[in-house]
Amino acid sequence: MEKKIVQYSYWLGMLCVVVALVWRAANAMGFWLSTYVQGVSVYYLSFYKGALLFLLVCIATGTYIQSGKDKP
């Protein structure tokens, strides 16, 4: 059961990352919500948040790989 929880939470997290990237890219290009969302253009904080996002993806991937290995 633990492996299924880790697996589903990992894939849900990856789906959220994809949605966040698409949302941020569309917002930076001004496609939608340009008047309601703070990040209308690309600025230094966008790169900071992107770096944090990819760091969390890296940590989640490492944890996901470690959870799939058999425990001694």
PDB file of N, CA, C and O in Angstrom:
ATOM      1  N   MET A   1       0.822  -1.193   0.000  1.00  0.00           N
ATOM      2  CA  MET A   1       0.000   0.000   0.000  1.00  0.00           C
ATOM      3  C   MET A   1       0.867   1.258   0.000  1.00  0.00           C
ATOM      4  O   MET A   1       0.517   2.242  -0.629  1.00  0.00           O
ATOM      5  N   GLU A   2       1.990   1.210   0.729  1.00  0.00           N
ATOM      6  CA  GLU A   2       2.868   2.379   0.807  1.00  0.00           C
ATOM      7  C   GLU A   2       3.441   2.730  -0.554  1.00  0.00           C
ATOM      8  O   GLU A   2       3.557   3.901  -0.905  1.00  0.00           O
ATOM      9  N   LYS A   3       3.800   1.692  -1.324  1.00  0.00           N
ATOM     10  CA  LYS A   3       4.367   1.946  -2.642  1.00  0.00           C
ATOM     11  C   LYS A   3       3.343   2.596  -3.567  1.00  0.00           C
ATOM     12  O   LYS A   3       3.693   3.446  -4.379  1.00  0.00           O
ATOM     13  N   LYS A   4       2.084   2.201  -3.443  1.00  0.00           N
ATOM     14  CA  LYS A   4       1.036   2.803  -4.283  1.00  0.00           C
ATOM     15  C   LYS A   4       0.824   4.267  -3.912  1.00  0.00           C
ATOM     16  O   LYS A   4       0.626   5.113  -4.774  1.00  0.00           O
ATOM     17  N   ILE A   5       0.864   4.581  -2.630  1.00  0.00           N
ATOM     18  CA  ILE A   5       0.699   5.973  -2.184  1.00  0.00           C
ATOM     19  C   ILE A   5       1.847   6.825  -2.724  1.00  0.00           C
ATOM     20  O   ILE A   5       1.630   7.921  -3.236  1.00  0.00           O
ATOM     21  N   VAL A   6       3.074   6.300  -2.628  1.00  0.00           N
ATOM     22  CA  VAL A   6       4.234   7.025  -3.144  1.00  0.00           C
ATOM     23  C   VAL A   6       4.113   7.195  -4.653  1.00  0.00           C
ATOM     24  O   VAL A   6       4.367   8.273  -5.197  1.00  0.00           O
ATOM     25  N   GLN A   7       3.700   6.143  -5.345  1.00  0.00           N
ATOM     26  CA  GLN A   7       3.579   6.193  -6.797  1.00  0.00           C
ATOM     27  C   GLN A   7       2.528   7.208  -7.235  1.00  0.00           C
ATOM     28  O   GLN A   7       2.780   8.044  -8.105  1.00  0.00           O
ATOM     29  N   TYR A   8       1.359   7.158  -6.637  1.00  0.00           N
ATOM     30  CA  TYR A   8       0.292   8.080  -7.035  1.00  0.00           C
ATOM     31  C   TYR A   8       0.620   9.526  -6.667  1.00  0.00           C
ATOM     32  O   TYR A   8       0.336  10.447  -7.425  1.00  0.00           O
ATOM     33  N   SER A   9       1.221   9.730  -5.507  1.00  0.00           N
ATOM     34  CA  SER A   9       1.564  11.095  -5.122  1.00  0.00           C
ATOM     35  C   SER A   9       2.669  11.654  -6.019  1.00  0.00           C
ATOM     36  O   SER A   9       2.679  12.849  -6.336  1.00  0.00           O
ATOM     37  N   TYR A  10       3.594  10.789  -6.455  1.00  0.00           N
ATOM     38  CA  TYR A  10       4.647  11.240  -7.372  1.00  0.00           C
ATOM     39  C   TYR A  10       4.042  11.682  -8.695  1.00  0.00           C
ATOM     40  O   TYR A  10       4.358  12.765  -9.205  1.00  0.00           O
ATOM     41  N   TRP A  11       3.174  10.865  -9.261  1.00  0.00           N
ATOM     42  CA  TRP A  11       2.594  11.221 -10.563  1.00  0.00           C
ATOM     43  C   TRP A  11       1.652  12.416 -10.454  1.00  0.00           C
ATOM     44  O   TRP A  11       1.562  13.229 -11.373  1.00  0.00           O
ATOM     45  N   LEU A  12       0.968  12.569  -9.342  1.00  0.00           N
ATOM     46  CA  LEU A  12       0.152  13.763  -9.134  1.00  0.00           C
ATOM     47  C   LEU A  12       1.031  14.998  -9.032  1.00  0.00           C
ATOM     48  O   LEU A  12       0.709  16.056  -9.592  1.00  0.00           O
ATOM     49  N   GLY A  13       2.166  14.871  -8.371  1.00  0.00           N
ATOM     50  CA  GLY A  13       3.116  15.984  -8.284  1.00  0.00           C
ATOM     51  C   GLY A  13       3.680  16.353  -9.645  1.00  0.00           C
ATOM     52  O   GLY A  13       3.828  17.533  -9.977  1.00  0.00           O
ATOM     53  N   MET A  14       3.992  15.354 -10.467  1.00  0.00           N
ATOM     54  CA  MET A  14       4.510  15.637 -11.814  1.00  0.00           C
ATOM     55  C   MET A  14       3.446  16.305 -12.681  1.00  0.00           C
ATOM     56  O   MET A  14       3.743  17.205 -13.469  1.00  0.00           O
ATOM     57  N   LEU A  15       2.186  15.901 -12.518  1.00  0.00           N
ATOM     58  CA  LEU A  15       1.101  16.559 -13.240  1.00  0.00           C
ATOM     59  C   LEU A  15       0.975  18.022 -12.816  1.00  0.00           C
ATOM     60  O   LEU A  15       0.802  18.910 -13.661  1.00  0.00           O
ATOM     61  N   CYS A  16       1.116  18.283 -11.535  1.00  0.00           N
ATOM     62  CA  CYS A  16       1.064  19.661 -11.036  1.00  0.00           C
ATOM     63  C   CYS A  16       2.225  20.493 -11.577  1.00  0.00           C
ATOM     64  O   CYS A  16       2.052  21.675 -11.871  1.00  0.00           O
ATOM     65  N   VAL A  17       3.401  19.879 -11.721  1.00  0.00           N
ATOM     66  CA  VAL A  17       4.546  20.595 -12.287  1.00  0.00           C
ATOM     67  C   VAL A  17       4.272  20.982 -13.732  1.00  0.00           C
ATOM     68  O   VAL A  17       4.530  22.112 -14.146  1.00  0.00           O
ATOM     69  N   VAL A  18       3.716  20.062 -14.508  1.00  0.00           N
ATOM     70  CA  VAL A  18       3.405  20.356 -15.910  1.00  0.00           C
ATOM     71  C   VAL A  18       2.367  21.467 -16.006  1.00  0.00           C
ATOM     72  O   VAL A  18       2.512  22.405 -16.804  1.00  0.00           O
ATOM     73  N   VAL A  19       1.342  21.397 -15.188  1.00  0.00           N
ATOM     74  CA  VAL A  19       0.311  22.445 -15.193  1.00  0.00           C
ATOM     75  C   VAL A  19       0.916  23.789 -14.798  1.00  0.00           C
ATOM     76  O   VAL A  19       0.621  24.821 -15.405  1.00  0.00           O
ATOM     77  N   ALA A  20       1.783  23.790 -13.788  1.00  0.00           N
ATOM     78  CA  ALA A  20       2.412  25.039 -13.353  1.00  0.00           C
ATOM     79  C   ALA A  20       3.284  25.634 -14.449  1.00  0.00           C
ATOM     80  O   ALA A  20       3.281  26.849 -14.668  1.00  0.00           O
ATOM     81  N   LEU A  21       4.041  24.779 -15.161  1.00  0.00           N
ATOM     82  CA  LEU A  21       4.893  25.282 -16.240  1.00  0.00           C
ATOM     83  C   LEU A  21       4.073  25.845 -17.396  1.00  0.00           C
ATOM     84  O   LEU A  21       4.391  26.903 -17.937  1.00  0.00           O
ATOM     85  N   VAL A  22       3.020  25.134 -17.781  1.00  0.00           N
ATOM     86  CA  VAL A  22       2.171  25.622 -18.873  1.00  0.00           C
ATOM     87  C   VAL A  22       1.483  26.918 -18.467  1.00  0.00           C
ATOM     88  O   VAL A  22       1.419  27.871 -19.250  1.00  0.00           O
ATOM     89  N   TRP A  23       0.985  26.964 -17.246  1.00  0.00           N
ATOM     90  CA  TRP A  23       0.290  28.161 -16.757  1.00  0.00           C
ATOM     91  C   TRP A  23       1.240  29.361 -16.734  1.00  0.00           C
ATOM     92  O   TRP A  23       0.904  30.450 -17.162  1.00  0.00           O
ATOM     93  N   ARG A  24       2.458  29.135 -16.250  1.00  0.00           N
ATOM     94  CA  ARG A  24       3.435  30.214 -16.148  1.00  0.00           C
ATOM     95  C   ARG A  24       3.875  30.689 -17.525  1.00  0.00           C
ATOM     96  O   ARG A  24       4.025  31.888 -17.758  1.00  0.00           O
ATOM     97  N   ALA A  25       4.082  29.759 -18.455  1.00  0.00           N
ATOM     98  CA  ALA A  25       4.493  30.130 -19.807  1.00  0.00           C
ATOM     99  C   ALA A  25       3.384  30.904 -20.516  1.00  0.00           C
ATOM    100  O   ALA A  25       3.650  31.921 -21.173  1.00  0.00           O
ATOM    101  N   ALA A  26       2.165  30.446 -20.372  1.00  0.00           N
ATOM    102  CA  ALA A  26       1.044  31.158 -21.003  1.00  0.00           C
ATOM    103  C   ALA A  26       0.849  32.532 -20.374  1.00  0.00           C
ATOM    104  O   ALA A  26       0.542  33.505 -21.073  1.00  0.00           O
ATOM    105  N   ASN A  27       1.047  32.628 -19.085  1.00  0.00           N
ATOM    106  CA  ASN A  27       0.919  33.910 -18.404  1.00  0.00           C
ATOM    107  C   ASN A  27       2.020  34.874 -18.842  1.00  0.00           C
ATOM    108  O   ASN A  27       1.780  36.066 -19.018  1.00  0.00           O
ATOM    109  N   ALA A  28       3.235  34.342 -19.033  1.00  0.00           N
ATOM    110  CA  ALA A  28       4.347  35.192 -19.461  1.00  0.00           C
ATOM    111  C   ALA A  28       4.131  35.715 -20.883  1.00  0.00           C
ATOM    112  O   ALA A  28       4.557  36.813 -21.213  1.00  0.00           O
ATOM    113  N   MET A  29       3.465  34.917 -21.708  1.00  0.00           N
ATOM    114  CA  MET A  29       3.172  35.357 -23.074  1.00  0.00           C
ATOM    115  C   MET A  29       1.896  36.168 -23.157  1.00  0.00           C
ATOM    116  O   MET A  29       1.566  36.683 -24.217  1.00  0.00           O
ATOM    117  N   GLY A  30       1.154  36.247 -22.069  1.00  0.00           N
ATOM    118  CA  GLY A  30      -0.038  37.084 -22.019  1.00  0.00           C
ATOM    119  C   GLY A  30      -1.273  36.462 -22.635  1.00  0.00           C
ATOM    120  O   GLY A  30      -2.157  37.174 -23.107  1.00  0.00           O
ATOM    121  N   PHE A  31      -1.372  35.136 -22.621  1.00  0.00           N
ATOM    122  CA  PHE A  31      -2.530  34.488 -23.230  1.00  0.00           C
ATOM    123  C   PHE A  31      -3.786  34.605 -22.387  1.00  0.00           C
ATOM    124  O   PHE A  31      -4.842  34.937 -22.879  1.00  0.00           O
ATOM    125  N   TRP A  32      -3.693  34.291 -21.095  1.00  0.00           N
ATOM    126  CA  TRP A  32      -4.880  34.383 -20.250  1.00  0.00           C
ATOM    127  C   TRP A  32      -4.509  34.879 -18.860  1.00  0.00           C
ATOM    128  O   TRP A  32      -3.381  34.789 -18.425  1.00  0.00           O
ATOM    129  N   LEU A  33      -5.505  35.402 -18.200  1.00  0.00           N
ATOM    130  CA  LEU A  33      -5.378  35.900 -16.825  1.00  0.00           C
ATOM    131  C   LEU A  33      -4.285  36.946 -16.652  1.00  0.00           C
ATOM    132  O   LEU A  33      -3.713  37.075 -15.583  1.00  0.00           O
ATOM    133  N   SER A  34      -3.998  37.682 -17.685  1.00  0.00           N
ATOM    134  CA  SER A  34      -2.925  38.665 -17.577  1.00  0.00           C
ATOM    135  C   SER A  34      -3.308  39.841 -16.679  1.00  0.00           C
ATOM    136  O   SER A  34      -2.433  40.519 -16.168  1.00  0.00           O
ATOM    137  N   THR A  35      -4.593  40.068 -16.478  1.00  0.00           N
ATOM    138  CA  THR A  35      -4.989  41.196 -15.627  1.00  0.00           C
ATOM    139  C   THR A  35      -5.207  40.771 -14.177  1.00  0.00           C
ATOM    140  O   THR A  35      -5.253  41.610 -13.302  1.00  0.00           O
ATOM    141  N   TYR A  36      -5.312  39.472 -13.902  1.00  0.00           N
ATOM    142  CA  TYR A  36      -5.624  39.014 -12.557  1.00  0.00           C
ATOM    143  C   TYR A  36      -4.441  38.406 -11.816  1.00  0.00           C
ATOM    144  O   TYR A  36      -4.459  38.291 -10.617  1.00  0.00           O
ATOM    145  N   VAL A  37      -3.424  37.991 -12.535  1.00  0.00           N
ATOM    146  CA  VAL A  37      -2.307  37.281 -11.930  1.00  0.00           C
ATOM    147  C   VAL A  37      -1.094  38.193 -11.855  1.00  0.00           C
ATOM    148  O   VAL A  37      -0.832  38.969 -12.765  1.00  0.00           O
ATOM    149  N   GLN A  38      -0.336  38.079 -10.791  1.00  0.00           N
ATOM    150  CA  GLN A  38       0.812  38.939 -10.563  1.00  0.00           C
ATOM    151  C   GLN A  38       1.893  38.755 -11.628  1.00  0.00           C
ATOM    152  O   GLN A  38       2.474  39.715 -12.087  1.00  0.00           O
ATOM    153  N   GLY A  39       2.176  37.524 -12.024  1.00  0.00           N
ATOM    154  CA  GLY A  39       3.283  37.262 -12.932  1.00  0.00           C
ATOM    155  C   GLY A  39       2.945  37.500 -14.383  1.00  0.00           C
ATOM    156  O   GLY A  39       2.927  36.576 -15.181  1.00  0.00           O
ATOM    157  N   VAL A  40       2.664  38.722 -14.760  1.00  0.00           N
ATOM    158  CA  VAL A  40       2.295  39.037 -16.134  1.00  0.00           C
ATOM    159  C   VAL A  40       3.500  38.924 -17.053  1.00  0.00           C
ATOM    160  O   VAL A  40       3.388  38.492 -18.186  1.00  0.00           O
ATOM    161  N   SER A  41       4.651  39.287 -16.583  1.00  0.00           N
ATOM    162  CA  SER A  41       5.848  39.205 -17.408  1.00  0.00           C
ATOM    163  C   SER A  41       6.911  38.377 -16.687  1.00  0.00           C
ATOM    164  O   SER A  41       6.772  38.031 -15.527  1.00  0.00           O
ATOM    165  N   VAL A  42       7.976  38.083 -17.383  1.00  0.00           N
ATOM    166  CA  VAL A  42       9.072  37.320 -16.786  1.00  0.00           C
ATOM    167  C   VAL A  42       9.949  38.283 -15.999  1.00  0.00           C
ATOM    168  O   VAL A  42      10.361  39.316 -16.515  1.00  0.00           O
ATOM    169  N   TYR A  43      10.233  37.948 -14.769  1.00  0.00           N
ATOM    170  CA  TYR A  43      11.088  38.769 -13.922  1.00  0.00           C
ATOM    171  C   TYR A  43      11.925  37.847 -13.048  1.00  0.00           C
ATOM    172  O   TYR A  43      11.821  36.621 -13.140  1.00  0.00           O
ATOM    173  N   TYR A  44      12.808  38.395 -12.229  1.00  0.00           N
ATOM    174  CA  TYR A  44      13.783  37.583 -11.507  1.00  0.00           C
ATOM    175  C   TYR A  44      13.132  36.560 -10.598  1.00  0.00           C
ATOM    176  O   TYR A  44      13.653  35.464 -10.407  1.00  0.00           O
ATOM    177  N   LEU A  45      11.986  36.858 -10.019  1.00  0.00           N
ATOM    178  CA  LEU A  45      11.334  35.922  -9.112  1.00  0.00           C
ATOM    179  C   LEU A  45      10.805  34.695  -9.857  1.00  0.00           C
ATOM    180  O   LEU A  45      10.702  33.618  -9.284  1.00  0.00           O
ATOM    181  N   SER A  46      10.512  34.841 -11.147  1.00  0.00           N
ATOM    182  CA  SER A  46      10.084  33.694 -11.951  1.00  0.00           C
ATOM    183  C   SER A  46      11.187  32.645 -12.023  1.00  0.00           C
ATOM    184  O   SER A  46      10.926  31.442 -11.931  1.00  0.00           O
ATOM    185  N   PHE A  47      12.418  33.080 -12.193  1.00  0.00           N
ATOM    186  CA  PHE A  47      13.538  32.147 -12.258  1.00  0.00           C
ATOM    187  C   PHE A  47      13.801  31.508 -10.896  1.00  0.00           C
ATOM    188  O   PHE A  47      14.147  30.331 -10.810  1.00  0.00           O
ATOM    189  N   TYR A  48      13.619  32.255  -9.842  1.00  0.00           N
ATOM    190  CA  TYR A  48      13.787  31.729  -8.495  1.00  0.00           C
ATOM    191  C   TYR A  48      12.747  30.637  -8.223  1.00  0.00           C
ATOM    192  O   TYR A  48      13.078  29.549  -7.755  1.00  0.00           O
ATOM    193  N   LYS A  49      11.493  30.917  -8.541  1.00  0.00           N
ATOM    194  CA  LYS A  49      10.438  29.930  -8.328  1.00  0.00           C
ATOM    195  C   LYS A  49      10.618  28.721  -9.241  1.00  0.00           C
ATOM    196  O   LYS A  49      10.342  27.588  -8.842  1.00  0.00           O
ATOM    197  N   GLY A  50      11.087  28.946 -10.449  1.00  0.00           N
ATOM    198  CA  GLY A  50      11.352  27.839 -11.363  1.00  0.00           C
ATOM    199  C   GLY A  50      12.466  26.948 -10.848  1.00  0.00           C
ATOM    200  O   GLY A  50      12.393  25.717 -10.937  1.00  0.00           O
ATOM    201  N   ALA A  51      13.513  27.545 -10.299  1.00  0.00           N
ATOM    202  CA  ALA A  51      14.613  26.769  -9.741  1.00  0.00           C
ATOM    203  C   ALA A  51      14.140  25.939  -8.546  1.00  0.00           C
ATOM    204  O   ALA A  51      14.517  24.769  -8.408  1.00  0.00           O
ATOM    205  N   LEU A  52      13.317  26.523  -7.704  1.00  0.00           N
ATOM    206  CA  LEU A  52      12.768  25.778  -6.575  1.00  0.00           C
ATOM    207  C   LEU A  52      11.879  24.640  -7.048  1.00  0.00           C
ATOM    208  O   LEU A  52      11.908  23.533  -6.492  1.00  0.00           O
ATOM    209  N   LEU A  53      11.086  24.889  -8.078  1.00  0.00           N
ATOM    210  CA  LEU A  53      10.213  23.858  -8.622  1.00  0.00           C
ATOM    211  C   LEU A  53      11.023  22.674  -9.139  1.00  0.00           C
ATOM    212  O   LEU A  53      10.732  21.513  -8.825  1.00  0.00           O
ATOM    213  N   PHE A  54      12.079  22.948  -9.900  1.00  0.00           N
ATOM    214  CA  PHE A  54      12.886  21.868 -10.445  1.00  0.00           C
ATOM    215  C   PHE A  54      13.710  21.168  -9.365  1.00  0.00           C
ATOM    216  O   PHE A  54      13.980  19.972  -9.466  1.00  0.00           O
ATOM    217  N   LEU A  55      14.099  21.878  -8.326  1.00  0.00           N
ATOM    218  CA  LEU A  55      14.778  21.240  -7.203  1.00  0.00           C
ATOM    219  C   LEU A  55      13.845  20.260  -6.506  1.00  0.00           C
ATOM    220  O   LEU A  55      14.239  19.127  -6.182  1.00  0.00           O
ATOM    221  N   LEU A  56      12.600  20.663  -6.306  1.00  0.00           N
ATOM    222  CA  LEU A  56      11.629  19.764  -5.686  1.00  0.00           C
ATOM    223  C   LEU A  56      11.340  18.562  -6.568  1.00  0.00           C
ATOM    224  O   LEU A  56      11.154  17.444  -6.074  1.00  0.00           O
ATOM    225  N   VAL A  57      11.310  18.767  -7.895  1.00  0.00           N
ATOM    226  CA  VAL A  57      11.117  17.644  -8.816  1.00  0.00           C
ATOM    227  C   VAL A  57      12.283  16.672  -8.709  1.00  0.00           C
ATOM    228  O   VAL A  57      12.103  15.451  -8.696  1.00  0.00           O
ATOM    229  N   CYS A  58      13.483  17.196  -8.601  1.00  0.00           N
ATOM    230  CA  CYS A  58      14.678  16.347  -8.464  1.00  0.00           C
ATOM    231  C   CYS A  58      14.630  15.544  -7.170  1.00  0.00           C
ATOM    232  O   CYS A  58      14.910  14.335  -7.164  1.00  0.00           O
ATOM    233  N   ILE A  59      14.262  16.172  -6.087  1.00  0.00           N
ATOM    234  CA  ILE A  59      14.157  15.483  -4.800  1.00  0.00           C
ATOM    235  C   ILE A  59      13.056  14.422  -4.856  1.00  0.00           C
ATOM    236  O   ILE A  59      13.237  13.295  -4.379  1.00  0.00           O
ATOM    237  N   ALA A  60      11.924  14.770  -5.448  1.00  0.00           N
ATOM    238  CA  ALA A  60      10.821  13.809  -5.548  1.00  0.00           C
ATOM    239  C   ALA A  60      11.200  12.618  -6.412  1.00  0.00           C
ATOM    240  O   ALA A  60      10.853  11.477  -6.099  1.00  0.00           O
ATOM    241  N   THR A  61      11.924  12.862  -7.492  1.00  0.00           N
ATOM    242  CA  THR A  61      12.343  11.765  -8.358  1.00  0.00           C
ATOM    243  C   THR A  61      13.320  10.839  -7.640  1.00  0.00           C
ATOM    244  O   THR A  61      13.205   9.613  -7.723  1.00  0.00           O
ATOM    245  N   GLY A  62      14.259  11.398  -6.919  1.00  0.00           N
ATOM    246  CA  GLY A  62      15.198  10.580  -6.154  1.00  0.00           C
ATOM    247  C   GLY A  62      14.499   9.746  -5.095  1.00  0.00           C
ATOM    248  O   GLY A  62      14.802   8.562  -4.907  1.00  0.00           O
ATOM    249  N   THR A  63      13.546  10.328  -4.420  1.00  0.00           N
ATOM    250  CA  THR A  63      12.790   9.611  -3.398  1.00  0.00           C
ATOM    251  C   THR A  63      11.939   8.518  -4.020  1.00  0.00           C
ATOM    252  O   THR A  63      11.826   7.413  -3.485  1.00  0.00           O
ATOM    253  N   TYR A  64      11.341   8.816  -5.170  1.00  0.00           N
ATOM    254  CA  TYR A  64      10.513   7.838  -5.866  1.00  0.00           C
ATOM    255  C   TYR A  64      11.355   6.644  -6.312  1.00  0.00           C
ATOM    256  O   TYR A  64      10.937   5.492  -6.174  1.00  0.00           O
ATOM    257  N   ILE A  65      12.542   6.911  -6.805  1.00  0.00           N
ATOM    258  CA  ILE A  65      13.417   5.820  -7.236  1.00  0.00           C
ATOM    259  C   ILE A  65      13.856   4.982  -6.038  1.00  0.00           C
ATOM    260  O   ILE A  65      13.877   3.756  -6.099  1.00  0.00           O
ATOM    261  N   GLN A  66      14.183   5.645  -4.946  1.00  0.00           N
ATOM    262  CA  GLN A  66      14.606   4.910  -3.739  1.00  0.00           C
ATOM    263  C   GLN A  66      13.475   4.078  -3.152  1.00  0.00           C
ATOM    264  O   GLN A  66      13.716   3.014  -2.591  1.00  0.00           O
ATOM    265  N   SER A  67      12.244   4.536  -3.268  1.00  0.00           N
ATOM    266  CA  SER A  67      11.125   3.788  -2.690  1.00  0.00           C
ATOM    267  C   SER A  67      10.813   2.534  -3.493  1.00  0.00           C
ATOM    268  O   SER A  67      10.218   1.603  -2.977  1.00  0.00           O
ATOM    269  N   GLY A  68      11.225   2.498  -4.760  1.00  0.00           N
ATOM    270  CA  GLY A  68      10.966   1.326  -5.596  1.00  0.00           C
ATOM    271  C   GLY A  68      11.935   0.200  -5.363  1.00  0.00           C
ATOM    272  O   GLY A  68      11.685  -0.940  -5.760  1.00  0.00           O
ATOM    273  N   LYS A  69      13.056   0.475  -4.750  1.00  0.00           N
ATOM    274  CA  LYS A  69      14.045  -0.575  -4.495  1.00  0.00           C
ATOM    275  C   LYS A  69      13.602  -1.455  -3.335  1.00  0.00           C
ATOM    276  O   LYS A  69      12.953  -0.998  -2.397  1.00  0.00           O
ATOM    277  N   ASP A  70      13.973  -2.720  -3.409  1.00  0.00           N
ATOM    278  CA  ASP A  70      13.610  -3.647  -2.338  1.00  0.00           C
ATOM    279  C   ASP A  70      14.391  -3.340  -1.086  1.00  0.00           C
ATOM    280  O   ASP A  70      15.582  -3.069  -1.116  1.00  0.00           O
ATOM    281  N   LYS A  71      13.709  -3.410   0.024  1.00  0.00           N
ATOM    282  CA  LYS A  71      14.364  -3.187   1.318  1.00  0.00           C
ATOM    283  C   LYS A  71      15.015  -4.481   1.764  1.00  0.00           C
ATOM    284  O   LYS A  71      14.449  -5.556   1.613  1.00  0.00           O
ATOM    285  N   PRO A  72      16.234  -4.408   2.322  1.00  0.00           N
ATOM    286  CA  PRO A  72      16.921  -5.649   2.751  1.00  0.00           C
ATOM    287  C   PRO A  72      16.281  -6.278   3.958  1.00  0.00           C
ATOM    288  O   PRO A  72      15.580  -5.746   4.692  1.00  0.00           O
TER     289      PRO A  72
END
